[in-house]
Amino acid sequence: MGAAASADEAIPQDIAAALVDPACYADHRIHDAYRWLRANNPLGRAQLDAFDPFWVVTRHADILAISRQNDLFHNADRATTLTNKAVLERVHKITGQPNLVRSLVQMDAPDHPKYRARTQGWFMPANIAKFEARIREIARATVDRMAAKAAANGGVCDFVADVALGYPLHVIMEILGVPEADEPRMLKLTQELFGPQDPDTARVREALSAEVFAAMLQAVVADFAAYFQRITEDRRAHPRDDLATVIANAKINGEDMPLHDRTSYYMIVATAGHDTTSSSTAGAIWALAEDPAQFARVKADPELIPGLVDEAIRWMTPVKHFMRSATADTELGGRRIAKGDWLMLCYASGNRDEAVFEEADRFRCDRRPNRHVAFGYGAHLCLGQHLAKLEMRILFEEMLPRLSALSLAGPVKMTQATFVNGPKTLPIRVTMA
């Protein structure tokens, strides 16, 4: 859509190719691409044969400018994640829409504020504070299991498998109201939804055709729908004090929330509520394992833990991008954006923007201020940000006093995905105090 990019707008093919290559997100080459773009073409146009053209927004200020103009830059009109033309065509055949799901992320006003209001109160600090004691119990048990695993394995464990995946999953599922026995199923579905480009989490491990890729995602959505339909029936018959009861009984314009919207709502809570937190939690431990001096500082001064949490979220930025589309002709960063144009908001680039962050590529737990955009900005600011930060703070408050030494015990492996990615394996060696 739109005219061909002019010479000064066009992003070099090798840089554009990196933006759509899952492997570049796994081996950090994406940060080299971002760095080049911020310096040379911070609002350029990528043109690749397999994709509709899209603007690439890499500076912090431009990401904020787009995110605060929700009438001018929509979420729902086009795909909200970068998707190739063949898959987009398949998705449209399945749903008649540009997206497979219709969660808060894929909504604009007037629907977005109505749907967000149904659960927003649950995620406010005053409400989630009532879960703090229970979250602390879960954190303490998680650290106990990590210590036992390490003790049985010469002091070594995989922080992702043994801590980062299970802990936030258990917290959000308890708040949502999913039985603990079903947590492995939720984890598997989440990894298949967010990591379909990664060979370890894709249901199909060969090179995926557009047909297979879209069908695979559709199957994941169908599994979520079947599971949460049973939850809905139960909560309507037997309401409880959990988030699933709120969603199951939610009314929109006086009517029951439509089935597809309700399934999408459950999905955004169940998936975004743990996968991203897992990545940021692992990112913090990764950084501390590589920097003994910083580990010693945080351990000696618990007041640094909230800063450690925010810096881990900035440094890892699990959600690498969201897409927007222009609803009218406009100008941004000296570029003329046409109505209908697609824009890629590169949060992981904005979070390393040298104009905003001193020593942007360095992990600093004492960073003040830390105006990262990992949770987005504006009307679509992440609903679960306060819960995520609470979970991480409590885990580190429970874990750090019990660690007398921390180091890497092998290479860290990242997931291959252009949308949500983070550490897949994080082998660490610990000495428990």
Short mmCIF file of C-alpha atoms in Angstrom, two decimals:
data_model
loop_
_atom_site.label_atom_id
_atom_site.label_comp_id
_atom_site.label_asym_id
_atom_site.label_seq_id
_atom_site.Cartn_x
_atom_site.Cartn_y
_atom_site.Cartn_z
CA MET A 1 0.00 0.00 0.00
CA GLY A 2 1.26 3.47 -0.82
CA ALA A 3 3.79 4.76 -3.30
CA ALA A 4 7.33 3.47 -3.52
CA ALA A 5 9.76 4.93 -0.98
CA SER A 6 11.93 7.81 -2.14
CA ALA A 7 15.69 7.35 -2.02
CA ASP A 8 16.08 9.13 1.32
CA GLU A 9 13.15 7.24 2.86
CA ALA A 10 14.19 3.75 1.73
CA ILE A 11 15.89 1.51 4.26
CA PRO A 12 18.80 -0.56 2.85
CA GLN A 13 17.73 -4.10 2.04
CA ASP A 14 20.09 -5.75 4.51
CA ILE A 15 18.74 -3.61 7.36
CA ALA A 16 15.13 -4.20 6.30
CA ALA A 17 15.78 -7.94 6.06
CA ALA A 18 17.09 -7.98 9.65
CA LEU A 19 13.79 -6.50 10.88
CA VAL A 20 11.85 -9.52 9.61
CA ASP A 21 14.41 -12.24 10.39
CA PRO A 22 13.67 -14.12 13.67
CA ALA A 23 17.31 -15.21 13.90
CA CYS A 24 18.43 -11.57 14.17
CA TYR A 25 16.34 -11.19 17.30
CA ALA A 26 17.91 -14.30 18.80
CA ASP A 27 21.56 -13.32 18.25
CA HIS A 28 21.16 -9.56 18.92
CA ARG A 29 21.95 -8.44 15.37
CA ILE A 30 18.64 -6.59 15.53
CA HIS A 31 20.26 -4.04 17.86
CA ASP A 32 22.91 -3.33 15.23
CA ALA A 33 20.09 -2.65 12.75
CA TYR A 34 18.27 -0.42 15.22
CA ARG A 35 21.45 1.51 15.98
CA TRP A 36 22.07 2.15 12.29
CA LEU A 37 18.49 3.27 11.75
CA ARG A 38 18.47 5.69 14.70
CA ALA A 39 21.65 7.29 13.40
CA ASN A 40 20.89 7.31 9.68
CA ASN A 41 17.19 6.85 8.96
CA PRO A 42 15.10 6.91 12.17
CA LEU A 43 11.81 6.98 10.28
CA GLY A 44 12.53 5.09 7.09
CA ARG A 45 10.49 2.82 4.84
CA ALA A 46 11.12 -0.89 4.48
CA GLN A 47 10.24 -2.50 1.17
CA LEU A 48 10.54 -6.27 1.03
CA ASP A 49 8.96 -8.57 -1.54
CA ALA A 50 7.15 -10.73 1.02
CA PHE A 51 5.72 -7.82 3.04
CA ASP A 52 3.56 -4.79 2.46
CA PRO A 53 5.75 -1.67 2.78
CA PHE A 54 6.03 -0.31 6.32
CA TRP A 55 7.55 2.66 8.09
CA VAL A 56 10.12 1.74 10.75
CA VAL A 57 9.92 3.97 13.83
CA THR A 58 13.10 3.65 15.88
CA ARG A 59 13.39 6.82 17.98
CA HIS A 60 11.86 7.13 21.43
CA ALA A 61 10.26 10.52 20.68
CA ASP A 62 8.52 9.30 17.51
CA ILE A 63 7.19 6.19 19.28
CA LEU A 64 5.67 8.44 21.95
CA ALA A 65 4.24 10.83 19.35
CA ILE A 66 2.43 8.00 17.54
CA SER A 67 1.29 6.31 20.75
CA ARG A 68 -0.41 9.42 22.10
CA GLN A 69 -2.41 10.03 18.88
CA ASN A 70 -4.86 7.14 18.95
CA ASP A 71 -7.33 8.72 16.54
CA LEU A 72 -4.61 9.29 13.95
CA PHE A 73 -2.80 5.97 14.35
CA HIS A 74 -5.06 2.94 14.67
CA ASN A 75 -4.45 -0.57 15.96
CA ALA A 76 -7.35 -2.45 14.38
CA ASP A 77 -7.33 -1.36 10.73
CA ARG A 78 -4.34 -3.50 9.76
CA ALA A 79 -2.36 -6.30 11.43
CA THR A 80 -1.01 -5.27 14.83
CA THR A 81 2.12 -7.42 14.44
CA LEU A 82 4.45 -7.56 11.46
CA THR A 83 3.09 -10.31 9.23
CA ASN A 84 3.95 -11.23 5.66
CA LYS A 85 1.48 -10.86 2.82
CA ALA A 86 0.83 -14.56 2.38
CA VAL A 87 -0.07 -15.08 6.04
CA LEU A 88 -2.17 -11.88 6.09
CA GLU A 89 -4.16 -13.20 3.15
CA ARG A 90 -4.72 -16.52 4.91
CA VAL A 91 -5.75 -14.81 8.18
CA HIS A 92 -8.22 -12.61 6.32
CA LYS A 93 -9.79 -15.69 4.72
CA ILE A 94 -10.20 -17.24 8.18
CA THR A 95 -11.54 -14.24 10.08
CA GLY A 96 -12.50 -11.56 7.56
CA GLN A 97 -10.23 -9.31 9.63
CA PRO A 98 -6.49 -8.48 9.58
CA ASN A 99 -5.94 -10.25 12.94
CA LEU A 100 -6.70 -13.75 14.23
CA VAL A 101 -7.75 -12.44 17.65
CA ARG A 102 -9.57 -9.32 18.81
CA SER A 103 -8.11 -8.41 22.16
CA LEU A 104 -7.47 -4.95 23.63
CA VAL A 105 -4.36 -4.77 21.46
CA GLN A 106 -6.43 -5.05 18.28
CA MET A 107 -9.04 -2.47 19.27
CA ASP A 108 -9.54 1.26 18.85
CA ALA A 109 -12.10 3.63 20.36
CA PRO A 110 -14.97 3.35 21.06
CA ASP A 111 -14.53 -0.38 21.76
CA HIS A 112 -11.09 -0.22 23.34
CA PRO A 113 -11.97 1.94 26.38
CA LYS A 114 -15.18 -0.05 26.99
CA TYR A 115 -13.39 -3.39 26.97
CA ARG A 116 -10.40 -2.13 28.94
CA ALA A 117 -12.68 -0.77 31.66
CA ARG A 118 -14.05 -4.26 32.33
CA THR A 119 -10.80 -5.38 34.01
CA GLN A 120 -8.73 -2.24 34.55
CA GLY A 121 -9.63 -2.04 38.23
CA TRP A 122 -8.22 -5.50 38.79
CA PHE A 123 -4.78 -4.43 37.64
CA MET A 124 -4.52 -1.17 39.59
CA PRO A 125 -1.89 -1.08 42.38
CA ALA A 126 -4.50 -0.82 45.14
CA ASN A 127 -6.13 -4.08 44.01
CA ILE A 128 -3.06 -6.14 43.19
CA ALA A 129 -1.60 -5.23 46.59
CA LYS A 130 -4.04 -7.71 48.12
CA PHE A 131 -2.21 -10.50 46.27
CA GLU A 132 1.23 -9.54 47.59
CA ALA A 133 1.32 -12.05 50.46
CA ARG A 134 0.29 -14.90 48.16
CA ILE A 135 2.75 -13.84 45.46
CA ARG A 136 5.49 -13.83 48.10
CA GLU A 137 4.58 -17.40 49.06
CA ILE A 138 4.84 -18.44 45.41
CA ALA A 139 8.17 -16.61 45.06
CA ARG A 140 9.59 -18.26 48.16
CA ALA A 141 8.55 -21.71 46.97
CA THR A 142 10.06 -20.96 43.56
CA VAL A 143 13.41 -20.03 45.13
CA ASP A 144 13.28 -23.18 47.27
CA ARG A 145 12.82 -25.30 44.13
CA MET A 146 15.65 -23.49 42.37
CA ALA A 147 17.96 -24.09 45.33
CA ALA A 148 17.06 -27.78 45.43
CA LYS A 149 17.58 -28.15 41.68
CA ALA A 150 20.97 -26.42 41.87
CA ALA A 151 22.05 -28.45 44.91
CA ALA A 152 21.27 -31.66 43.06
CA ASN A 153 23.20 -30.51 39.99
CA GLY A 154 26.49 -29.16 41.32
CA GLY A 155 25.13 -25.65 41.83
CA VAL A 156 23.86 -25.32 38.26
CA CYS A 157 20.31 -24.79 37.02
CA ASP A 158 18.54 -23.33 34.01
CA PHE A 159 16.97 -20.12 35.29
CA VAL A 160 14.44 -20.00 32.44
CA ALA A 161 13.14 -23.55 32.87
CA ASP A 162 13.44 -23.68 36.66
CA VAL A 163 12.26 -20.18 37.61
CA ALA A 164 11.40 -17.63 34.93
CA LEU A 165 8.75 -19.64 33.08
CA GLY A 166 6.87 -21.12 35.99
CA TYR A 167 6.77 -18.29 38.51
CA PRO A 168 4.82 -15.56 36.65
CA LEU A 169 2.70 -18.24 34.98
CA HIS A 170 1.60 -19.53 38.39
CA VAL A 171 0.84 -16.00 39.61
CA ILE A 172 -1.31 -14.93 36.65
CA MET A 173 -3.12 -18.26 36.44
CA GLU A 174 -4.02 -18.05 40.12
CA ILE A 175 -5.33 -14.51 39.66
CA LEU A 176 -7.17 -15.53 36.50
CA GLY A 177 -8.58 -18.64 38.15
CA VAL A 178 -6.98 -21.40 36.05
CA PRO A 179 -6.28 -24.60 38.04
CA GLU A 180 -2.61 -25.29 38.70
CA ALA A 181 -2.90 -28.63 36.93
CA ASP A 182 -3.68 -26.78 33.68
CA GLU A 183 -0.68 -24.45 33.83
CA PRO A 184 1.56 -26.62 31.60
CA ARG A 185 -1.13 -26.47 28.91
CA MET A 186 -1.29 -22.68 29.17
CA LEU A 187 2.50 -22.43 28.94
CA LYS A 188 2.59 -24.65 25.86
CA LEU A 189 -0.15 -22.67 24.11
CA THR A 190 1.52 -19.37 24.95
CA GLN A 191 4.86 -20.49 23.56
CA GLU A 192 3.16 -21.71 20.39
CA LEU A 193 1.32 -18.41 20.03
CA PHE A 194 4.32 -16.12 20.59
CA GLY A 195 7.09 -18.36 19.32
CA PRO A 196 5.78 -19.91 16.10
CA GLN A 197 8.92 -18.82 14.24
CA ASP A 198 11.13 -20.64 16.76
CA PRO A 199 11.87 -24.26 15.87
CA ASP A 200 11.63 -25.36 19.51
CA THR A 201 8.10 -24.03 20.05
CA ALA A 202 6.49 -24.32 16.63
CA ARG A 203 4.03 -27.15 16.19
CA VAL A 204 5.53 -27.72 12.78
CA ARG A 205 9.31 -27.70 12.72
CA GLU A 206 10.07 -27.55 9.03
CA ALA A 207 10.13 -24.30 7.08
CA LEU A 208 6.59 -23.05 7.40
CA SER A 209 4.48 -22.16 4.43
CA ALA A 210 1.97 -19.35 4.87
CA GLU A 211 -0.85 -21.90 4.86
CA VAL A 212 0.76 -24.04 7.56
CA PHE A 213 1.81 -21.03 9.65
CA ALA A 214 -1.67 -19.48 9.67
CA ALA A 215 -3.37 -22.83 10.25
CA MET A 216 -1.03 -23.51 13.16
CA LEU A 217 -1.91 -20.20 14.79
CA GLN A 218 -5.59 -20.82 14.15
CA ALA A 219 -5.28 -24.18 15.92
CA VAL A 220 -3.67 -22.52 18.94
CA VAL A 221 -6.49 -19.95 19.11
CA ALA A 222 -9.06 -22.76 18.82
CA ASP A 223 -7.42 -24.60 21.72
CA PHE A 224 -7.57 -21.46 23.87
CA ALA A 225 -11.22 -20.95 22.89
CA ALA A 226 -12.24 -24.50 23.81
CA TYR A 227 -10.46 -24.31 27.15
CA PHE A 228 -11.85 -20.95 28.18
CA GLN A 229 -15.40 -21.78 27.05
CA ARG A 230 -15.49 -24.38 29.84
CA ILE A 231 -14.10 -21.78 32.25
CA THR A 232 -16.83 -19.32 31.16
CA GLU A 233 -19.64 -21.83 31.70
CA ASP A 234 -18.31 -22.66 35.15
CA ARG A 235 -17.91 -19.01 36.25
CA ARG A 236 -21.38 -18.08 35.06
CA ALA A 237 -22.84 -20.95 37.07
CA HIS A 238 -20.47 -20.60 40.02
CA PRO A 239 -18.98 -17.06 40.24
CA ARG A 240 -15.75 -16.67 42.22
CA ASP A 241 -13.46 -13.85 43.25
CA ASP A 242 -11.19 -14.23 40.23
CA LEU A 243 -10.53 -12.48 36.95
CA ALA A 244 -12.12 -15.27 34.87
CA THR A 245 -15.44 -14.53 36.60
CA VAL A 246 -15.13 -10.87 35.63
CA ILE A 247 -14.49 -11.72 31.96
CA ALA A 248 -17.08 -14.51 31.80
CA ASN A 249 -19.83 -12.19 33.06
CA ALA A 250 -18.70 -8.96 31.39
CA LYS A 251 -21.28 -6.92 29.51
CA ILE A 252 -20.53 -4.67 26.54
CA ASN A 253 -23.29 -2.22 25.63
CA GLY A 254 -25.62 -4.21 27.86
CA GLU A 255 -24.97 -7.54 26.10
CA ASP A 256 -22.71 -10.50 26.88
CA MET A 257 -19.24 -10.00 25.44
CA PRO A 258 -19.13 -11.75 22.02
CA LEU A 259 -17.49 -15.19 22.09
CA HIS A 260 -14.48 -14.28 19.92
CA ASP A 261 -13.85 -11.12 21.92
CA ARG A 262 -14.15 -13.01 25.19
CA THR A 263 -11.72 -15.71 24.04
CA SER A 264 -9.31 -12.98 22.94
CA TYR A 265 -9.64 -11.29 26.33
CA TYR A 266 -8.78 -14.47 28.19
CA MET A 267 -5.86 -15.00 25.82
CA ILE A 268 -4.31 -11.56 26.30
CA VAL A 269 -4.47 -11.95 30.09
CA ALA A 270 -3.24 -15.55 30.08
CA THR A 271 -0.38 -15.02 27.63
CA ALA A 272 0.84 -11.45 28.03
CA GLY A 273 0.47 -11.96 31.78
CA HIS A 274 3.45 -14.27 32.03
CA ASP A 275 5.53 -14.69 28.87
CA THR A 276 6.84 -11.14 28.86
CA THR A 277 7.45 -11.13 32.62
CA SER A 278 9.41 -14.37 32.23
CA SER A 279 11.71 -12.75 29.70
CA SER A 280 12.33 -9.62 31.79
CA THR A 281 12.96 -11.68 34.95
CA ALA A 282 15.50 -13.81 33.12
CA GLY A 283 17.07 -10.68 31.65
CA ALA A 284 17.76 -9.30 35.13
CA ILE A 285 19.47 -12.48 36.31
CA TRP A 286 21.43 -12.69 33.06
CA ALA A 287 22.73 -9.15 33.55
CA LEU A 288 23.63 -9.72 37.22
CA ALA A 289 25.35 -13.03 36.40
CA GLU A 290 27.59 -11.17 33.93
CA ASP A 291 28.33 -8.28 36.32
CA PRO A 292 29.47 -9.40 39.80
CA ALA A 293 29.90 -5.80 40.99
CA GLN A 294 26.32 -4.93 40.11
CA PHE A 295 25.09 -8.17 41.68
CA ALA A 296 26.91 -7.25 44.90
CA ARG A 297 25.41 -3.74 44.86
CA VAL A 298 21.81 -4.91 44.51
CA LYS A 299 22.31 -7.65 47.06
CA ALA A 300 23.72 -5.14 49.56
CA ASP A 301 21.03 -2.54 48.93
CA PRO A 302 17.45 -3.86 48.45
CA GLU A 303 16.33 -0.30 47.70
CA LEU A 304 17.88 -0.85 44.24
CA ILE A 305 15.49 -3.71 43.42
CA PRO A 306 12.70 -1.54 41.89
CA GLY A 307 15.34 0.05 39.65
CA LEU A 308 16.66 -3.40 38.76
CA VAL A 309 13.14 -4.39 37.71
CA ASP A 310 12.61 -1.37 35.46
CA GLU A 311 16.05 -1.71 33.92
CA ALA A 312 15.50 -5.40 33.17
CA ILE A 313 12.24 -4.54 31.42
CA ARG A 314 13.98 -1.79 29.39
CA TRP A 315 17.04 -3.85 28.57
CA MET A 316 15.12 -6.94 27.47
CA THR A 317 11.99 -5.25 26.02
CA PRO A 318 10.22 -8.59 25.42
CA VAL A 319 7.58 -7.08 23.09
CA LYS A 320 9.80 -5.91 20.28
CA HIS A 321 7.15 -4.09 18.25
CA PHE A 322 3.54 -3.32 17.55
CA MET A 323 2.15 -2.01 14.29
CA ARG A 324 -0.10 1.00 13.72
CA SER A 325 -1.79 2.38 10.61
CA ALA A 326 -2.46 6.01 9.72
CA THR A 327 -6.09 7.10 9.46
CA ALA A 328 -5.22 10.29 7.55
CA ASP A 329 -2.35 11.92 5.72
CA THR A 330 0.07 13.39 8.23
CA GLU A 331 3.70 14.36 8.80
CA LEU A 332 6.02 12.84 11.35
CA GLY A 333 9.75 13.27 11.78
CA GLY A 334 9.97 15.13 8.49
CA ARG A 335 8.26 12.27 6.62
CA ARG A 336 4.93 12.46 4.83
CA ILE A 337 2.84 9.54 6.08
CA ALA A 338 -0.15 8.68 3.85
CA LYS A 339 -3.55 7.50 5.01
CA GLY A 340 -3.45 3.71 5.31
CA ASP A 341 0.34 3.50 5.74
CA TRP A 342 1.62 0.80 8.12
CA LEU A 343 4.09 1.75 10.86
CA MET A 344 6.32 -0.51 12.98
CA LEU A 345 6.90 0.88 16.47
CA CYS A 346 10.26 -0.61 17.49
CA TYR A 347 10.09 -0.45 21.28
CA ALA A 348 13.40 -2.24 21.74
CA SER A 349 15.04 0.49 19.66
CA GLY A 350 13.30 3.31 21.51
CA ASN A 351 14.55 1.78 24.75
CA ARG A 352 18.16 2.10 23.59
CA ASP A 353 17.81 5.55 22.07
CA GLU A 354 21.02 7.41 22.88
CA ALA A 355 19.09 10.70 22.99
CA VAL A 356 17.12 9.46 26.01
CA PHE A 357 19.28 6.86 27.76
CA GLU A 358 22.87 7.46 28.82
CA GLU A 359 25.00 4.36 28.12
CA ALA A 360 21.91 2.96 26.43
CA ASP A 361 23.39 -0.48 25.70
CA ARG A 362 24.59 -0.95 29.27
CA PHE A 363 22.51 -2.56 32.02
CA ARG A 364 22.37 -0.18 35.00
CA CYS A 365 20.16 -1.04 37.94
CA ASP A 366 20.56 2.52 39.30
CA ARG A 367 19.28 4.17 36.10
CA ARG A 368 17.29 7.30 36.98
CA PRO A 369 15.06 8.28 35.37
CA ASN A 370 14.11 5.26 33.30
CA ARG A 371 11.51 6.40 30.79
CA HIS A 372 11.36 3.14 28.85
CA VAL A 373 8.51 2.30 26.48
CA ALA A 374 8.50 -1.46 27.02
CA PHE A 375 4.89 -1.29 28.24
CA GLY A 376 3.84 0.97 25.39
CA TYR A 377 2.43 4.43 26.01
CA GLY A 378 -0.88 6.26 25.97
CA ALA A 379 -4.27 4.56 25.76
CA HIS A 380 -2.68 1.17 25.05
CA LEU A 381 -0.27 1.26 27.98
CA CYS A 382 0.05 -2.34 29.21
CA LEU A 383 -2.81 -3.22 31.54
CA GLY A 384 -0.63 -5.58 33.59
CA GLN A 385 2.44 -3.37 34.11
CA HIS A 386 1.91 -2.95 37.87
CA LEU A 387 1.42 -6.68 38.39
CA ALA A 388 4.53 -7.51 36.34
CA LYS A 389 6.70 -5.14 38.36
CA LEU A 390 5.24 -6.38 41.65
CA GLU A 391 5.97 -10.00 40.73
CA MET A 392 9.54 -9.23 39.73
CA ARG A 393 10.22 -7.10 42.81
CA ILE A 394 8.93 -9.78 45.18
CA LEU A 395 10.92 -12.55 43.47
CA PHE A 396 14.17 -10.62 43.72
CA GLU A 397 13.45 -9.65 47.33
CA GLU A 398 13.12 -13.35 48.12
CA MET A 399 15.95 -14.58 45.91
CA LEU A 400 18.85 -12.14 46.23
CA PRO A 401 19.36 -12.50 50.01
CA ARG A 402 19.71 -16.26 49.51
CA LEU A 403 22.35 -15.99 46.78
CA SER A 404 25.96 -15.53 47.84
CA ALA A 405 27.33 -16.07 44.32
CA LEU A 406 25.86 -15.96 40.82
CA SER A 407 27.49 -16.56 37.44
CA LEU A 408 26.70 -17.94 33.99
CA ALA A 409 27.26 -21.66 33.59
CA GLY A 410 27.04 -21.75 29.80
CA PRO A 411 25.83 -19.83 26.76
CA VAL A 412 22.47 -18.07 26.89
CA LYS A 413 20.07 -18.95 24.09
CA MET A 414 17.33 -16.58 22.93
CA THR A 415 14.06 -17.44 21.22
CA GLN A 416 13.80 -16.78 17.50
CA ALA A 417 10.83 -14.45 17.11
CA THR A 418 10.24 -10.98 15.72
CA PHE A 419 7.35 -10.10 18.05
CA VAL A 420 7.95 -11.39 21.60
CA ASN A 421 11.34 -12.81 22.44
CA GLY A 422 13.67 -13.37 25.36
CA PRO A 423 16.00 -15.96 26.89
CA LYS A 424 15.09 -19.56 26.09
CA THR A 425 17.87 -21.14 28.14
CA LEU A 426 19.87 -19.36 30.85
CA PRO A 427 22.29 -21.75 32.60
CA ILE A 428 23.52 -20.24 35.86
CA ARG A 429 25.76 -21.37 38.69
CA VAL A 430 24.61 -20.32 42.14
CA THR A 431 25.91 -20.58 45.68
CA MET A 432 23.11 -20.33 48.20
CA ALA A 433 23.73 -18.31 51.35
#
